mmCIF file of C-alpha atoms in Angstrom:
data_model
loop_
_atom_site.group_PDB
_atom_site.id
_atom_site.type_symbol
_atom_site.label_atom_id
_atom_site.label_comp_id
_atom_site.label_asym_id
_atom_site.label_seq_id
_atom_site.Cartn_x
_atom_site.Cartn_y
_atom_site.Cartn_z
ATOM 1 C CA MET A 118 -106.473 -43.074 36.989
ATOM 2 C CA ARG A 119 -108.046 -40.403 35.143
ATOM 3 C CA SER A 120 -110.737 -38.318 35.448
ATOM 4 C CA TYR A 121 -113.438 -38.217 32.870
ATOM 5 C CA VAL A 122 -115.406 -35.219 33.101
ATOM 6 C CA VAL A 123 -118.980 -36.427 32.987
ATOM 7 C CA ILE A 124 -119.171 -38.805 30.025
ATOM 8 C CA SER A 125 -121.928 -41.257 29.489
ATOM 9 C CA CYS A 126 -123.610 -43.965 27.481
ATOM 10 C CA LEU A 127 -125.305 -44.562 24.331
ATOM 11 C CA VAL A 128 -123.129 -47.333 23.885
ATOM 12 C CA ALA A 129 -125.386 -48.287 20.953
ATOM 13 C CA THR A 130 -127.585 -51.356 20.838
ATOM 14 C CA THR A 131 -125.353 -52.880 18.075
ATOM 15 C CA HIS A 132 -123.846 -56.183 18.854
ATOM 16 C CA ALA A 133 -120.002 -56.391 19.149
ATOM 17 C CA LEU A 134 -118.444 -57.217 15.797
ATOM 18 C CA ALA A 135 -115.484 -59.396 15.378
ATOM 19 C CA ALA A 136 -112.145 -57.909 15.205
ATOM 20 C CA ALA A 137 -109.220 -58.910 13.179
ATOM 21 C CA PRO A 138 -107.179 -61.717 15.071
ATOM 22 C CA THR A 139 -104.054 -60.532 16.875
ATOM 23 C CA THR A 140 -101.351 -62.240 18.705
ATOM 24 C CA THR A 141 -101.803 -60.060 21.703
ATOM 25 C CA PRO A 142 -104.988 -60.597 23.872
ATOM 26 C CA ARG A 143 -107.446 -58.081 22.824
ATOM 27 C CA ALA A 144 -108.170 -55.132 25.061
ATOM 28 C CA PRO A 145 -110.912 -55.928 27.515
ATOM 29 C CA LEU A 146 -114.445 -54.776 26.392
ATOM 30 C CA PRO A 147 -116.308 -54.241 29.695
ATOM 31 C CA PHE A 148 -119.432 -52.417 28.328
ATOM 32 C CA THR A 149 -121.805 -54.150 26.003
ATOM 33 C CA SER A 150 -124.994 -52.273 26.912
ATOM 34 C CA PRO A 151 -126.026 -48.721 28.126
ATOM 35 C CA LYS A 152 -126.958 -50.404 31.519
ATOM 36 C CA LYS A 153 -123.489 -51.634 32.145
ATOM 37 C CA VAL A 154 -122.053 -48.282 31.241
ATOM 38 C CA ASP A 155 -124.250 -46.552 33.634
ATOM 39 C CA GLU A 156 -123.402 -49.045 36.415
ATOM 40 C CA ALA A 157 -119.595 -48.628 35.797
ATOM 41 C CA LEU A 158 -120.021 -44.742 35.796
ATOM 42 C CA ARG A 159 -121.950 -44.879 39.107
ATOM 43 C CA LYS A 160 -119.459 -47.387 40.615
ATOM 44 C CA ASN A 161 -116.176 -45.834 39.499
ATOM 45 C CA ASP A 162 -116.886 -42.220 39.097
ATOM 46 C CA PRO A 163 -119.902 -41.589 41.360
ATOM 47 C CA LEU A 164 -119.514 -37.654 41.286
ATOM 48 C CA LEU A 165 -119.348 -37.646 37.578
ATOM 49 C CA HIS A 166 -122.506 -39.990 37.447
ATOM 50 C CA LEU A 167 -124.408 -37.635 39.659
ATOM 51 C CA ALA A 168 -123.182 -34.510 37.400
ATOM 52 C CA SER A 169 -124.295 -36.345 34.244
ATOM 53 C CA ARG A 170 -127.724 -36.756 35.473
ATOM 54 C CA LEU A 171 -128.128 -33.051 35.375
ATOM 55 C CA ILE A 172 -127.713 -32.962 31.429
ATOM 56 C CA ARG A 173 -131.213 -32.124 30.231
ATOM 57 C CA ASP A 174 -130.791 -33.226 26.720
ATOM 58 C CA VAL A 175 -131.360 -36.958 26.365
ATOM 59 C CA ASN A 176 -129.160 -37.288 23.235
ATOM 60 C CA ALA A 177 -126.380 -35.320 24.857
ATOM 61 C CA ARG A 178 -126.484 -37.417 27.964
ATOM 62 C CA ARG A 179 -126.191 -40.570 25.896
ATOM 63 C CA GLY A 180 -123.436 -39.131 23.918
ATOM 64 C CA VAL A 181 -121.375 -38.028 26.973
ATOM 65 C CA ARG A 182 -121.797 -41.424 28.373
ATOM 66 C CA SER A 183 -120.550 -43.060 25.176
ATOM 67 C CA VAL A 184 -117.478 -40.988 25.521
ATOM 68 C CA TYR A 185 -117.149 -42.127 29.081
ATOM 69 C CA ALA A 186 -117.319 -45.847 27.860
ATOM 70 C CA TRP A 187 -114.618 -45.318 25.481
ATOM 71 C CA CYS A 188 -112.277 -43.421 27.951
ATOM 72 C CA ARG A 189 -112.959 -46.077 30.573
ATOM 73 C CA ARG A 190 -111.931 -48.963 28.315
ATOM 74 C CA ALA A 191 -108.646 -47.208 27.412
ATOM 75 C CA ASP A 192 -108.092 -46.324 31.164
ATOM 76 C CA ASP A 193 -108.479 -49.930 32.165
ATOM 77 C CA VAL A 194 -105.867 -50.952 29.801
ATOM 78 C CA ALA A 195 -103.418 -48.196 30.799
ATOM 79 C CA ASP A 196 -103.740 -48.862 34.532
ATOM 80 C CA GLU A 197 -104.152 -52.749 34.417
ATOM 81 C CA ALA A 198 -101.837 -54.201 37.070
ATOM 82 C CA GLY A 199 -99.769 -57.178 36.023
ATOM 83 C CA VAL A 200 -99.798 -56.450 32.393
ATOM 84 C CA ASP A 201 -96.358 -55.762 30.791
ATOM 85 C CA SER A 202 -95.826 -52.503 28.933
ATOM 86 C CA ALA A 203 -95.530 -54.276 25.546
ATOM 87 C CA GLN A 204 -98.974 -55.823 25.893
ATOM 88 C CA ALA A 205 -100.602 -52.552 27.064
ATOM 89 C CA LEU A 206 -99.117 -50.618 24.216
ATOM 90 C CA ALA A 207 -100.400 -53.230 21.743
ATOM 91 C CA ARG A 208 -103.845 -52.934 23.458
ATOM 92 C CA LEU A 209 -103.662 -49.184 23.291
ATOM 93 C CA ASP A 210 -102.914 -49.482 19.581
ATOM 94 C CA GLU A 211 -105.766 -51.827 19.218
ATOM 95 C CA ILE A 212 -108.027 -49.319 20.846
ATOM 96 C CA GLU A 213 -106.967 -46.704 18.272
ATOM 97 C CA ALA A 214 -107.449 -48.969 15.384
ATOM 98 C CA ASP A 215 -110.985 -49.857 16.656
ATOM 99 C CA LEU A 216 -111.721 -46.109 16.838
ATOM 100 C CA ARG A 217 -110.513 -45.348 13.352
ATOM 101 C CA ALA A 218 -112.445 -48.384 11.914
ATOM 102 C CA ALA A 219 -115.720 -47.300 13.691
ATOM 103 C CA LEU A 220 -115.482 -43.583 12.413
ATOM 104 C CA GLN A 221 -114.967 -45.245 8.911
ATOM 105 C CA GLY A 222 -118.452 -47.009 9.383
ATOM 106 C CA ALA A 223 -117.035 -50.455 10.428
ATOM 107 C CA PRO A 224 -117.263 -50.666 14.278
ATOM 108 C CA ARG A 225 -115.683 -53.756 15.760
ATOM 109 C CA ASN A 226 -117.421 -53.628 19.176
ATOM 110 C CA ALA A 227 -120.302 -51.980 21.148
ATOM 111 C CA VAL A 228 -118.276 -49.253 22.728
ATOM 112 C CA ASP A 229 -116.941 -48.041 19.378
ATOM 113 C CA ALA A 230 -120.436 -48.497 17.734
ATOM 114 C CA GLY A 231 -121.754 -46.158 20.467
ATOM 115 C CA LEU A 232 -119.058 -43.564 20.148
ATOM 116 C CA ALA A 233 -119.414 -43.595 16.269
ATOM 117 C CA ALA A 234 -123.118 -42.822 16.724
ATOM 118 C CA THR A 235 -122.109 -39.857 18.747
ATOM 119 C CA PHE A 236 -119.749 -38.529 16.249
ATOM 120 C CA LYS A 237 -122.476 -38.822 13.601
ATOM 121 C CA SER A 238 -124.900 -36.943 15.813
ATOM 122 C CA TYR A 239 -122.295 -34.149 16.585
ATOM 123 C CA PRO A 240 -120.382 -33.588 13.395
ATOM 124 C CA LYS A 241 -118.035 -31.117 15.047
ATOM 125 C CA LEU A 242 -116.685 -33.742 17.520
ATOM 126 C CA GLN A 243 -113.037 -34.039 16.638
ATOM 127 C CA ILE A 244 -110.843 -37.402 16.934
ATOM 128 C CA GLU A 245 -107.729 -35.426 17.987
ATOM 129 C CA PRO A 246 -108.619 -35.393 21.837
ATOM 130 C CA PHE A 247 -109.070 -39.123 21.732
ATOM 131 C CA LEU A 248 -105.756 -39.676 19.959
ATOM 132 C CA ALA A 249 -103.985 -37.393 22.381
ATOM 133 C CA MET A 250 -105.544 -39.370 25.498
ATOM 134 C CA LEU A 251 -104.040 -42.556 23.987
ATOM 135 C CA ASP A 252 -100.696 -40.868 23.431
ATOM 136 C CA GLY A 253 -100.772 -39.822 27.163
ATOM 137 C CA MET A 254 -101.566 -43.247 28.221
ATOM 138 C CA ARG A 255 -98.602 -44.625 26.083
ATOM 139 C CA SER A 256 -96.243 -42.352 27.984
ATOM 140 C CA GLU A 257 -97.216 -44.187 31.220
ATOM 141 C CA GLN A 258 -96.259 -47.617 29.924
ATOM 142 C CA LYS A 259 -92.692 -47.953 31.376
ATOM 143 C CA PRO A 260 -91.242 -49.409 34.573
ATOM 144 C CA GLU A 261 -91.429 -46.073 36.541
ATOM 145 C CA VAL A 262 -93.430 -42.888 35.774
ATOM 146 C CA ARG A 263 -91.868 -39.611 37.080
ATOM 147 C CA PHE A 264 -92.417 -36.030 36.087
ATOM 148 C CA GLU A 265 -89.662 -33.477 36.540
ATOM 149 C CA LYS A 266 -91.679 -30.238 36.597
ATOM 150 C CA PHE A 267 -95.289 -29.230 36.533
ATOM 151 C CA GLU A 268 -94.734 -26.885 33.477
ATOM 152 C CA PRO A 269 -94.377 -28.324 31.019
ATOM 153 C CA ASP A 270 -94.098 -32.058 31.991
ATOM 154 C CA LEU A 271 -97.064 -32.808 34.195
ATOM 155 C CA ARG A 272 -99.247 -30.237 32.679
ATOM 156 C CA LEU A 273 -98.675 -31.745 29.150
ATOM 157 C CA TYR A 274 -99.520 -35.128 30.466
ATOM 158 C CA CYS A 275 -102.678 -33.864 32.229
ATOM 159 C CA GLU A 276 -103.721 -32.096 28.930
ATOM 160 C CA ARG A 277 -103.403 -35.398 26.868
ATOM 161 C CA VAL A 278 -105.165 -37.688 29.254
ATOM 162 C CA ALA A 279 -107.826 -35.338 30.524
ATOM 163 C CA GLY A 280 -107.635 -31.956 29.187
ATOM 164 C CA GLY A 281 -108.872 -33.105 25.907
ATOM 165 C CA VAL A 282 -112.162 -34.437 27.581
ATOM 166 C CA GLY A 283 -113.191 -30.787 27.862
ATOM 167 C CA LEU A 284 -112.982 -30.384 24.132
ATOM 168 C CA MET A 285 -114.693 -33.744 23.544
ATOM 169 C CA LEU A 286 -117.630 -32.438 25.673
ATOM 170 C CA LEU A 287 -118.151 -28.997 24.385
ATOM 171 C CA PRO A 288 -119.936 -30.077 21.222
ATOM 172 C CA LEU A 289 -122.227 -32.371 23.203
ATOM 173 C CA LEU A 290 -123.048 -29.369 25.538
ATOM 174 C CA GLY A 291 -124.136 -27.049 22.653
ATOM 175 C CA ALA A 292 -120.655 -25.186 22.454
ATOM 176 C CA ALA A 293 -119.067 -26.662 19.427
ATOM 177 C CA ASP A 294 -118.322 -23.186 18.211
ATOM 178 C CA ALA A 295 -116.833 -21.989 21.641
ATOM 179 C CA SER A 296 -114.195 -19.203 21.528
ATOM 180 C CA PRO A 297 -110.537 -20.006 21.844
ATOM 181 C CA ASP A 298 -110.657 -18.710 25.378
ATOM 182 C CA THR A 299 -113.521 -20.949 26.329
ATOM 183 C CA LYS A 300 -111.728 -23.936 24.768
ATOM 184 C CA LYS A 301 -108.643 -23.088 26.784
ATOM 185 C CA ARG A 302 -110.591 -23.112 29.917
ATOM 186 C CA ALA A 303 -112.259 -26.284 29.157
ATOM 187 C CA VAL A 304 -108.785 -27.811 28.958
ATOM 188 C CA ASP A 305 -108.019 -26.180 32.162
ATOM 189 C CA LEU A 306 -110.981 -28.096 33.784
ATOM 190 C CA GLY A 307 -109.686 -31.311 32.472
ATOM 191 C CA VAL A 308 -106.248 -30.624 33.859
ATOM 192 C CA ALA A 309 -107.732 -29.609 37.242
ATOM 193 C CA ILE A 310 -109.635 -32.923 37.456
ATOM 194 C CA GLN A 311 -106.652 -35.002 36.418
ATOM 195 C CA LEU A 312 -104.495 -33.134 39.022
ATOM 196 C CA THR A 313 -107.328 -33.891 41.652
ATOM 197 C CA ASN A 314 -107.246 -37.515 40.713
ATOM 198 C CA ILE A 315 -103.439 -37.502 40.963
ATOM 199 C CA LEU A 316 -103.800 -36.176 44.454
ATOM 200 C CA ARG A 317 -106.439 -38.640 45.335
ATOM 201 C CA ASP A 318 -104.531 -41.580 44.183
ATOM 202 C CA VAL A 319 -101.094 -40.875 45.109
ATOM 203 C CA GLY A 320 -100.608 -43.843 47.507
ATOM 204 C CA GLY A 321 -102.086 -46.557 45.234
ATOM 205 C CA ASP A 322 -100.106 -45.140 42.193
ATOM 206 C CA ALA A 323 -96.819 -44.951 43.952
ATOM 207 C CA VAL A 324 -96.990 -48.252 45.855
ATOM 208 C CA ASP A 325 -98.809 -50.494 43.416
ATOM 209 C CA LEU A 326 -97.573 -49.166 40.077
ATOM 210 C CA ASN A 327 -94.364 -47.172 40.806
ATOM 211 C CA ARG A 328 -95.888 -44.204 39.325
ATOM 212 C CA VAL A 329 -95.234 -40.735 41.138
ATOM 213 C CA TYR A 330 -96.973 -37.791 39.377
ATOM 214 C CA LEU A 331 -96.050 -35.251 41.912
ATOM 215 C CA PRO A 332 -93.348 -33.171 40.289
ATOM 216 C CA LEU A 333 -89.858 -34.061 41.313
ATOM 217 C CA GLU A 334 -88.940 -30.488 41.383
ATOM 218 C CA ASP A 335 -91.710 -29.884 44.041
ATOM 219 C CA LEU A 336 -90.505 -32.720 46.077
ATOM 220 C CA ARG A 337 -86.921 -31.366 46.150
ATOM 221 C CA SER A 338 -88.151 -27.892 47.002
ATOM 222 C CA THR A 339 -89.931 -29.091 50.092
ATOM 223 C CA GLY A 340 -87.411 -31.574 51.201
ATOM 224 C CA ALA A 341 -89.820 -34.563 50.666
ATOM 225 C CA ASP A 342 -88.174 -37.891 50.039
ATOM 226 C CA LEU A 343 -89.388 -39.871 46.961
ATOM 227 C CA ASP A 344 -88.686 -43.148 48.834
ATOM 228 C CA ASP A 345 -91.235 -42.091 51.431
ATOM 229 C CA VAL A 346 -93.849 -41.681 48.846
ATOM 230 C CA LEU A 347 -93.073 -44.895 47.275
ATOM 231 C CA VAL A 348 -93.803 -46.675 50.441
ATOM 232 C CA GLY A 349 -96.792 -44.560 51.377
ATOM 233 C CA ARG A 350 -95.028 -42.753 54.365
ATOM 234 C CA LEU A 351 -96.730 -39.471 55.282
ATOM 235 C CA THR A 352 -94.452 -36.719 56.288
ATOM 236 C CA PRO A 353 -94.790 -32.967 56.756
ATOM 237 C CA GLU A 354 -92.711 -32.394 53.717
ATOM 238 C CA TYR A 355 -94.988 -34.603 51.616
ATOM 239 C CA VAL A 356 -97.796 -32.520 52.761
ATOM 240 C CA GLU A 357 -96.221 -29.305 51.835
ATOM 241 C CA THR A 358 -95.740 -30.729 48.196
ATOM 242 C CA VAL A 359 -99.390 -31.680 48.119
ATOM 243 C CA GLU A 360 -100.431 -28.023 49.131
ATOM 244 C CA LEU A 361 -98.396 -26.867 46.035
ATOM 245 C CA GLN A 362 -100.590 -29.114 43.855
ATOM 246 C CA VAL A 363 -103.763 -27.965 45.672
ATOM 247 C CA LYS A 364 -102.990 -24.426 44.823
ATOM 248 C CA ARG A 365 -102.502 -25.196 41.187
ATOM 249 C CA ALA A 366 -105.903 -27.197 41.017
ATOM 250 C CA ARG A 367 -107.806 -24.396 42.719
ATOM 251 C CA GLU A 368 -106.327 -21.971 40.181
ATOM 252 C CA LEU A 369 -107.455 -24.226 37.316
ATOM 253 C CA TYR A 370 -110.899 -24.710 38.638
ATOM 254 C CA ALA A 371 -111.232 -20.887 39.021
ATOM 255 C CA SER A 372 -110.175 -20.528 35.308
ATOM 256 C CA ALA A 373 -112.767 -23.137 34.360
ATOM 257 C CA ARG A 374 -115.442 -21.278 36.184
ATOM 258 C CA LEU A 375 -114.897 -18.068 34.080
ATOM 259 C CA ALA A 376 -115.813 -19.993 30.867
ATOM 260 C CA VAL A 377 -119.395 -21.338 32.215
ATOM 261 C CA PRO A 378 -121.241 -18.120 31.491
ATOM 262 C CA ASP A 379 -120.224 -18.463 27.800
ATOM 263 C CA LEU A 380 -121.855 -21.763 27.644
ATOM 264 C CA PRO A 381 -125.559 -22.405 26.533
ATOM 265 C CA LYS A 382 -127.939 -21.804 29.636
ATOM 266 C CA SER A 383 -128.933 -25.631 29.486
ATOM 267 C CA SER A 384 -125.325 -26.695 29.963
ATOM 268 C CA ARG A 385 -124.260 -24.453 32.778
ATOM 269 C CA LEU A 386 -125.624 -26.320 35.731
ATOM 270 C CA VAL A 387 -123.742 -29.693 34.792
ATOM 271 C CA VAL A 388 -120.489 -27.934 34.251
ATOM 272 C CA TYR A 389 -120.747 -25.954 37.470
ATOM 273 C CA ALA A 390 -121.814 -29.271 39.316
ATOM 274 C CA ILE A 391 -118.564 -31.008 37.758
ATOM 275 C CA ILE A 392 -116.448 -28.246 39.057
ATOM 276 C CA GLU A 393 -117.929 -28.059 42.635
ATOM 277 C CA LEU A 394 -118.111 -31.870 43.008
ATOM 278 C CA LEU A 395 -114.456 -32.490 41.947
ATOM 279 C CA GLU A 396 -113.074 -29.568 43.975
ATOM 280 C CA ALA A 397 -114.989 -31.044 46.888
ATOM 281 C CA ILE A 398 -112.324 -33.757 46.889
ATOM 282 C CA VAL A 399 -109.750 -31.077 47.094
ATOM 283 C CA ASP A 400 -111.499 -29.689 50.047
ATOM 284 C CA GLU A 401 -111.597 -33.124 51.706
ATOM 285 C CA LEU A 402 -107.773 -33.508 51.136
ATOM 286 C CA GLU A 403 -107.178 -30.236 52.950
ATOM 287 C CA LYS A 404 -109.494 -31.369 55.913
ATOM 288 C CA ARG A 405 -107.421 -34.498 56.258
ATOM 289 C CA GLY A 406 -104.224 -32.336 56.483
ATOM 290 C CA GLY A 407 -102.884 -33.385 52.928
ATOM 291 C CA ASP A 408 -103.132 -37.075 53.594
ATOM 292 C CA SER A 409 -104.046 -39.010 50.461
ATOM 293 C CA LEU A 410 -101.434 -41.748 51.086
ATOM 294 C CA THR A 411 -103.125 -43.714 53.826
ATOM 295 C CA ARG A 412 -106.605 -43.198 52.881
ATOM 296 C CA LYS A 413 -108.599 -42.701 49.553
ATOM 297 C CA LEU A 414 -110.349 -39.371 49.395
ATOM 298 C CA LYS A 415 -114.138 -39.322 49.399
ATOM 299 C CA PRO A 416 -116.343 -36.220 50.042
ATOM 300 C CA SER A 417 -118.953 -36.640 52.730
ATOM 301 C CA THR A 418 -122.686 -36.613 51.789
ATOM 302 C CA PRO A 419 -123.049 -32.962 53.425
ATOM 303 C CA ALA A 420 -120.123 -31.901 51.216
ATOM 304 C CA VAL A 421 -121.609 -33.362 48.125
ATOM 305 C CA LEU A 422 -124.979 -31.701 48.812
ATOM 306 C CA GLY A 423 -123.236 -28.264 49.453
ATOM 307 C CA ALA A 424 -121.321 -28.682 46.188
ATOM 308 C CA LEU A 425 -124.696 -29.171 44.367
ATOM 309 C CA VAL A 426 -126.292 -26.153 46.111
ATOM 310 C CA ARG A 427 -123.329 -23.883 44.970
ATOM 311 C CA ALA A 428 -123.586 -25.218 41.405
ATOM 312 C CA VAL A 429 -127.416 -24.290 41.346
ATOM 313 C CA ARG A 430 -126.727 -20.822 42.754
ATOM 314 C CA GLN A 431 -123.992 -20.065 40.238
ATOM 315 C CA SER A 432 -125.987 -21.542 37.346
ATOM 316 C CA TYR A 433 -128.998 -19.303 38.185
ATOM 317 C CA GLY A 434 -126.768 -16.345 38.817
ATOM 318 C CA GLY A 435 -126.877 -16.465 42.681
ATOM 319 C CA GLY A 436 -123.059 -16.791 43.042
ATOM 320 C CA GLY A 437 -121.120 -19.339 44.897
#
């Protein structure tokens, strides 16, 4: 359950290399070709797939999709139902070891080979956001997931698992030397997208995985009952709690918009598209009266088209 701000696929043409044997079953390797990565991006993150097609530079598009492939592999491990926490932690450790090996010139599989090629093409791409993402995923591997407050608890989690994606993408979008303010707003975009994903998936996370990402402090302040959330029961108090998160998400998207004019012109359209397409999920949530417990959120085709029109207008100076 994460959101991956446009990330794509140069999952290189290398064949997967054998990794050292381990007593724990290896982390699944779902992507062994660029075609499979593209198919997965289209299926699992259709809005991001649409946005990624707006990246003009072919190498950047491939690099972005290689980042997606790596993130997707880690996310699948973190959210896999029926896998105990010890096994999930071992697999996340394996993914980190595979990444380090790949960056030292010895990739063990096609996903890491593709990502290593991206690191080589973009020398200012840093490993730290990737490691932070794994740390965020490790923090979820327990019988129940709860967050007391938005600041610092949920915010820190969102920064780890998604905020860093903005930092991963800046070098690929020609903004490796972005100002500290632009980098901060890139993190805000990742946090906004993760918060959007949390709102979209409340029902499944709570009922299937015993994970409640809505801050407990907010649930108490609105009078919402945690037990209602855990069984997927929609109440007015739950809706009020959702409205608090919607307000935060919109503030974060607004912050991210302020950074786009500082990006290279060739990258502005795709970033505006990411913002508008993902915020369209928030729009849909509000149209449904805050109900993300009984149905999964998906913007309508007119809403998607409207988001793209707004992105084009902003990109070419026409406002929203």
